[in-house]
CSV table of C-alpha atoms in Angstrom, one decimal:
chain,number,residue,atom,x,y,z
F,1,MET,CA,2.2,-21.6,-11.7
F,2,THR,CA,0.3,-24.3,-9.9
F,3,THR,CA,-3.2,-23.7,-8.5
F,4,ALA,CA,-1.9,-24.2,-5.0
F,5,ILE,CA,0.8,-21.4,-5.3
F,6,TYR,CA,-1.7,-19.2,-7.1
F,7,GLU,CA,-4.3,-19.5,-4.3
F,8,LEU,CA,-1.7,-19.1,-1.6
F,9,THR,CA,-0.3,-15.9,-3.2
F,10,ALA,CA,-3.7,-14.5,-3.7
F,11,LYS,CA,-4.6,-15.1,0.0
F,12,GLN,CA,-1.4,-13.4,1.1
F,13,ILE,CA,-2.1,-10.4,-1.1
F,14,GLU,CA,-5.5,-10.0,0.4
F,15,LYS,CA,-4.2,-10.5,3.9
F,16,GLY,CA,-1.5,-7.8,3.4
F,17,PHE,CA,-4.0,-5.2,2.2
F,18,GLN,CA,-6.7,-6.1,4.7
F,19,GLU,CA,-4.3,-5.8,7.6
F,20,LYS,CA,-2.3,-3.0,6.0
F,21,ASP,CA,0.8,-5.0,6.6
F,22,GLU,CA,3.6,-3.4,4.6
F,23,SER,CA,6.0,-6.3,5.0
F,24,ILE,CA,3.5,-8.8,3.4
F,25,ILE,CA,2.6,-6.4,0.6
F,26,GLU,CA,6.3,-5.8,-0.2
F,27,LYS,CA,7.1,-9.5,-0.1
F,28,GLU,CA,4.3,-10.4,-2.5
F,29,THR,CA,5.1,-7.5,-4.8
F,30,ASP,CA,8.7,-8.5,-4.9
F,31,TYR,CA,7.7,-12.2,-5.5
F,32,ILE,CA,5.4,-11.4,-8.4
F,33,LEU,CA,7.8,-8.9,-10.0
F,34,SER,CA,10.7,-11.3,-9.8
F,35,ARG,CA,8.5,-14.1,-11.1
F,36,MET,CA,7.4,-12.1,-14.1
F,37,ILE,CA,11.0,-11.2,-15.0
F,38,ARG,CA,12.0,-14.8,-14.8
F,39,LEU,CA,9.0,-15.8,-16.8
F,40,MET,CA,9.8,-13.3,-19.6
F,41,LEU,CA,13.4,-14.6,-19.8
F,42,GLN,CA,12.1,-18.2,-20.0
F,43,LEU,CA,9.3,-17.5,-22.6
F,44,PHE,CA,11.3,-15.1,-24.9
F,45,PRO,CA,14.9,-16.3,-25.1
F,46,ASP,CA,14.8,-15.5,-28.8
F,47,LYS,CA,14.0,-11.9,-28.1
F,48,ILE,CA,15.9,-10.9,-24.9
F,49,LYS,CA,19.2,-11.8,-23.4
F,50,ALA,CA,18.8,-10.1,-20.0
F,51,ILE,CA,16.6,-7.9,-17.9
F,52,SER,CA,18.2,-5.6,-15.4
F,53,PHE,CA,17.3,-2.6,-13.2
F,54,GLU,CA,18.4,1.0,-13.7
F,55,LYS,CA,19.6,1.1,-10.0
F,56,SER,CA,21.4,-1.7,-8.2
F,57,GLU,CA,19.0,-1.5,-5.3
F,58,ILE,CA,15.2,-1.3,-5.5
F,59,HIS,CA,13.6,1.5,-3.4
F,60,TRP,CA,9.8,1.1,-3.3
F,61,ASP,CA,7.5,4.1,-3.5
F,62,VAL,CA,5.7,3.2,-0.3
F,63,ASN,CA,2.6,5.3,-1.1
F,64,TYR,CA,2.2,3.4,-4.4
F,65,LEU,CA,3.2,0.0,-2.9
F,66,LEU,CA,0.4,0.3,-0.3
F,67,SER,CA,-2.2,1.8,-2.7
F,68,GLU,CA,-5.3,0.2,-4.0
F,69,LYS,CA,-3.9,0.6,-7.5
F,70,ASN,CA,-1.0,-1.7,-6.6
F,71,HIS,CA,-3.5,-4.1,-4.9
F,72,LYS,CA,-5.4,-4.4,-8.2
F,73,ASN,CA,-2.2,-4.7,-10.2
F,74,LEU,CA,-0.9,-7.5,-8.0
F,75,ASN,CA,-4.1,-9.5,-8.6
F,76,LYS,CA,-4.0,-8.7,-12.4
F,77,TRP,CA,-0.4,-9.9,-12.7
F,78,LEU,CA,-1.2,-13.0,-10.7
F,79,LEU,CA,-4.0,-13.8,-13.1
F,80,ARG,CA,-1.8,-13.0,-16.1
F,81,MET,CA,0.9,-15.3,-15.0
F,82,LYS,CA,-1.6,-18.1,-14.6
F,83,GLY,CA,-3.3,-17.5,-17.9
F,84,ILE,CA,-0.4,-16.8,-20.4
F,85,SER,CA,-1.3,-18.6,-23.6
F,86,MET,CA,1.3,-20.9,-25.2
F,87,PRO,CA,3.1,-20.3,-27.3
F,88,PRO,CA,3.0,-16.5,-26.7
F,89,SER,CA,3.0,-14.3,-29.7
F,90,ASP,CA,5.2,-11.3,-30.5
F,91,GLU,CA,2.2,-9.1,-29.5
F,92,ASP,CA,2.0,-10.9,-26.2
F,93,PHE,CA,5.6,-10.1,-25.6
F,94,GLY,CA,5.2,-6.4,-26.4
F,95,LYS,CA,2.2,-6.1,-24.1
F,96,LEU,CA,3.9,-7.9,-21.2
F,97,LYS,CA,7.0,-5.7,-21.7
F,98,VAL,CA,5.1,-2.4,-21.8
F,99,ASP,CA,2.9,-3.2,-18.8
F,100,LEU,CA,5.7,-4.6,-16.7
F,101,GLU,CA,7.8,-1.5,-17.4
F,102,ASN,CA,5.0,0.7,-16.4
F,103,TRP,CA,4.3,-1.2,-13.2
F,104,TYR,CA,8.0,-1.2,-12.3
F,105,TYR,CA,8.2,2.5,-12.9
F,106,GLN,CA,5.2,3.2,-10.7
F,107,LEU,CA,6.7,1.0,-7.9
F,108,THR,CA,10.2,2.4,-8.0
F,109,GLY,CA,10.5,5.4,-10.2
F,110,GLY,CA,13.2,3.6,-12.0
F,111,ASP,CA,13.6,1.9,-15.4
F,112,LEU,CA,13.5,-1.7,-16.3
F,113,LEU,CA,16.3,-2.4,-18.8
F,114,LEU,CA,15.9,-5.1,-21.5
F,115,GLU,CA,18.9,-6.3,-23.5
F,116,TYR,CA,17.6,-7.5,-26.8
F,117,ARG,CA,19.1,-10.0,-29.1
F,118,THR,CA,20.5,-8.4,-32.2
F,119,GLU,CA,18.4,-10.6,-34.5
F,120,TYR,CA,15.2,-9.3,-32.8
F,121,LEU,CA,16.0,-5.7,-33.6
F,122,LEU,CA,15.3,-3.8,-36.8
F,123,THR,CA,17.1,-1.0,-38.6
F,124,PRO,CA,15.2,2.3,-38.9
F,125,LYS,CA,14.8,1.6,-42.6
F,126,GLN,CA,13.3,-1.8,-42.0
F,127,ALA,CA,10.9,-0.4,-39.4
F,128,CYS,CA,9.8,2.3,-41.8
F,129,GLU,CA,9.1,-0.2,-44.5
F,130,LEU,CA,7.2,-2.5,-42.2
F,131,MET,CA,5.1,0.3,-40.8
F,132,GLY,CA,4.6,2.1,-44.1
F,133,ILE,CA,5.9,5.4,-42.9
F,134,SER,CA,8.7,7.9,-43.7
F,135,ARG,CA,11.9,8.3,-41.7
F,136,THR,CA,10.6,11.7,-40.5
F,137,THR,CA,7.5,10.1,-39.1
F,138,LEU,CA,9.5,7.4,-37.4
F,139,ASN,CA,11.7,10.0,-35.7
F,140,LYS,CA,8.5,11.7,-34.5
F,141,TYR,CA,7.2,8.4,-33.2
F,142,ILE,CA,10.5,7.8,-31.4
F,143,GLN,CA,10.2,11.2,-29.7
F,144,GLN,CA,6.7,10.4,-28.7
F,145,GLY,CA,7.6,7.1,-27.1
F,146,LEU,CA,8.2,4.3,-29.7
F,147,GLU,CA,11.1,2.3,-28.2
F,148,ILE,CA,14.6,2.5,-29.6
F,149,SER,CA,17.3,0.3,-28.0
F,150,ASP,CA,20.6,1.8,-27.0
F,151,THR,CA,23.0,-0.4,-29.0
F,152,ASP,CA,26.2,0.0,-31.0
F,153,SER,CA,24.5,-1.6,-34.0
F,154,HIS,CA,22.4,0.1,-36.6
F,155,LYS,CA,19.7,-2.3,-35.5
F,156,LYS,CA,17.9,-0.5,-32.7
F,157,ILE,CA,14.1,-1.0,-32.9
F,158,PRO,CA,12.5,-4.1,-31.3
F,159,ARG,CA,10.1,-5.9,-33.6
F,160,TYR,CA,7.2,-5.9,-31.2
F,161,VAL,CA,6.6,-2.1,-31.8
F,162,ILE,CA,5.6,-2.7,-35.4
F,163,GLU,CA,2.3,-4.2,-34.4
F,164,LEU,CA,1.8,-2.7,-30.9
F,165,TRP,CA,2.1,0.9,-32.2
F,166,LYS,CA,-1.1,0.1,-34.2
F,167,ASP,CA,-2.9,-0.7,-31.0
F,168,PRO,CA,-4.3,2.7,-29.6
F,169,VAL,CA,-4.3,1.5,-26.0
F,170,TYR,CA,-0.7,0.4,-26.0
F,171,ALA,CA,0.5,3.2,-28.2
F,172,ILE,CA,-0.9,5.6,-25.6
F,173,ARG,CA,0.6,3.6,-22.7
F,174,MET,CA,4.1,3.8,-24.3
F,175,GLN,CA,3.8,7.5,-24.9
F,176,MET,CA,2.4,8.3,-21.5
F,177,LEU,CA,5.2,6.5,-19.8
F,178,VAL,CA,7.8,8.5,-21.8
F,179,GLN,CA,5.9,11.8,-21.0
F,180,GLU,CA,5.8,11.0,-17.3
F,181,LYS,CA,9.6,10.3,-17.3
F,182,LYS,CA,10.2,13.6,-19.1
F,183,ARG,CA,8.0,15.5,-16.7
F,184,LEU,CA,10.0,14.2,-13.7
F,185,ARG,CA,13.5,14.5,-15.2
F,186,GLN,CA,13.3,17.8,-17.1
F,187,SER,CA,13.3,21.3,-15.6
F,188,THR,CA,10.0,23.2,-15.7
F,189,GLU,CA,11.3,25.4,-18.5
F,190,GLN,CA,12.5,22.4,-20.6
F,191,ARG,CA,9.3,20.6,-20.2
F,192,LEU,CA,7.1,23.6,-21.0
F,193,HIS,CA,9.2,24.2,-24.2
F,194,GLU,CA,8.7,20.6,-25.2
F,195,ILE,CA,5.0,20.6,-24.5
F,196,ASN,CA,4.6,23.8,-26.6
F,197,LYS,CA,6.5,22.1,-29.4
F,198,GLU,CA,4.4,19.0,-29.4
F,199,LEU,CA,1.2,21.1,-29.2
F,200,LYS,CA,2.3,23.1,-32.3
F,201,GLU,CA,2.8,19.8,-34.2
F,202,LEU,CA,-0.8,18.8,-33.3
F,203,ASN,CA,-2.1,22.2,-34.3
F,204,LYS,CA,-0.4,21.9,-37.6
F,205,LYS,CA,-1.6,18.3,-38.2
F,206,TYR,CA,-5.3,19.2,-37.5
F,207,LYS,CA,-5.1,22.8,-38.8
F,208,THR,CA,-6.5,24.2,-35.6
F,209,GLU,CA,-5.3,25.3,-32.2
F,210,SER,CA,-8.4,23.9,-30.5
F,211,ILE,CA,-8.7,20.3,-29.5
F,212,PHE,CA,-12.5,20.8,-29.5
F,213,GLU,CA,-12.5,21.9,-33.1
F,214,ALA,CA,-10.1,19.1,-34.1
F,215,PHE,CA,-12.3,16.4,-32.5
F,216,ALA,CA,-15.7,18.1,-32.6
F,217,ASP,CA,-17.4,15.2,-34.4
F,218,PHE,CA,-15.9,12.5,-32.3
F,219,ASN,CA,-16.2,10.9,-28.9
F,220,GLY,CA,-12.7,10.0,-27.8
F,221,ASP,CA,-13.7,6.5,-26.6
F,222,GLU,CA,-15.4,5.8,-29.9
F,223,MET,CA,-12.5,6.7,-32.2
F,224,ASN,CA,-10.7,4.0,-34.2
F,225,ASP,CA,-7.4,5.6,-33.2
F,226,PRO,CA,-7.9,8.0,-30.2
F,227,THR,CA,-4.1,8.4,-29.6
F,228,ASP,CA,-3.8,12.0,-30.7
F,229,TYR,CA,-6.9,13.0,-28.8
F,230,TYR,CA,-5.6,11.7,-25.5
F,231,ILE,CA,-2.0,13.0,-26.0
F,232,TRP,CA,-3.3,16.5,-26.8
F,233,LYS,CA,-5.7,16.4,-23.8
F,234,ASP,CA,-2.9,15.3,-21.5
F,235,LEU,CA,-0.4,17.9,-22.8
F,236,LEU,CA,-3.0,20.7,-22.3
F,237,GLU,CA,-3.6,19.5,-18.7
F,238,GLU,CA,0.1,19.2,-18.0
F,239,LYS,CA,0.7,22.7,-19.4
F,240,GLU,CA,-2.1,24.1,-17.2
F,241,ASP,CA,-0.6,22.5,-14.1
F,242,ILE,CA,2.8,24.0,-14.9
F,243,LEU,CA,1.4,27.5,-15.5
F,244,LYS,CA,-0.6,27.6,-12.3
């Protein structure tokens, strides 16, 4: 992206939000989203063959589109496009993919679908060996949000998750997106059943039913791996909302 295009786009974004002009905001959002998708296809041809949308037509969530959160995200994506380091690493790919998927979901409520190249996918056995975990643990991670590709091959797990799952921030982002989709697509009874099941697993792991006892000696922001803390906290909050 040239400096001129970057500056022009940034000005249009600010104009749209200052004037509360939905057409400008939609235009710039569509431009940055489309540009990011093209950029990913150009940067990672060894990893992905295609990117498509769950639905043939994009229907924006207008409340989110016009929100300050989207305003900040547009500026972040603009900076990100300008500052992508070359050559991008596998970790760079994973972070871009997860963040773009999250942003698209917030914008539309739909899924961004990536078709991976077979050689970029791992078998469950290979993933277990690289992550140093059992198949049972891998299955648990998949239920929590670790990506598994819908393919006819026994290779289903994209390589980026091996490193990204070790990153607490991105592990949480992946899991929270899955939890949000479940919340919206499951019945209240189904979701409550699943929340209770996940809470029981945490109770068993930490040998207590209290999140305060489990993490009594820690501040969540200071943990080396705060993933369980935040998942447990969010599950309790969601359960409380359901039972109100």
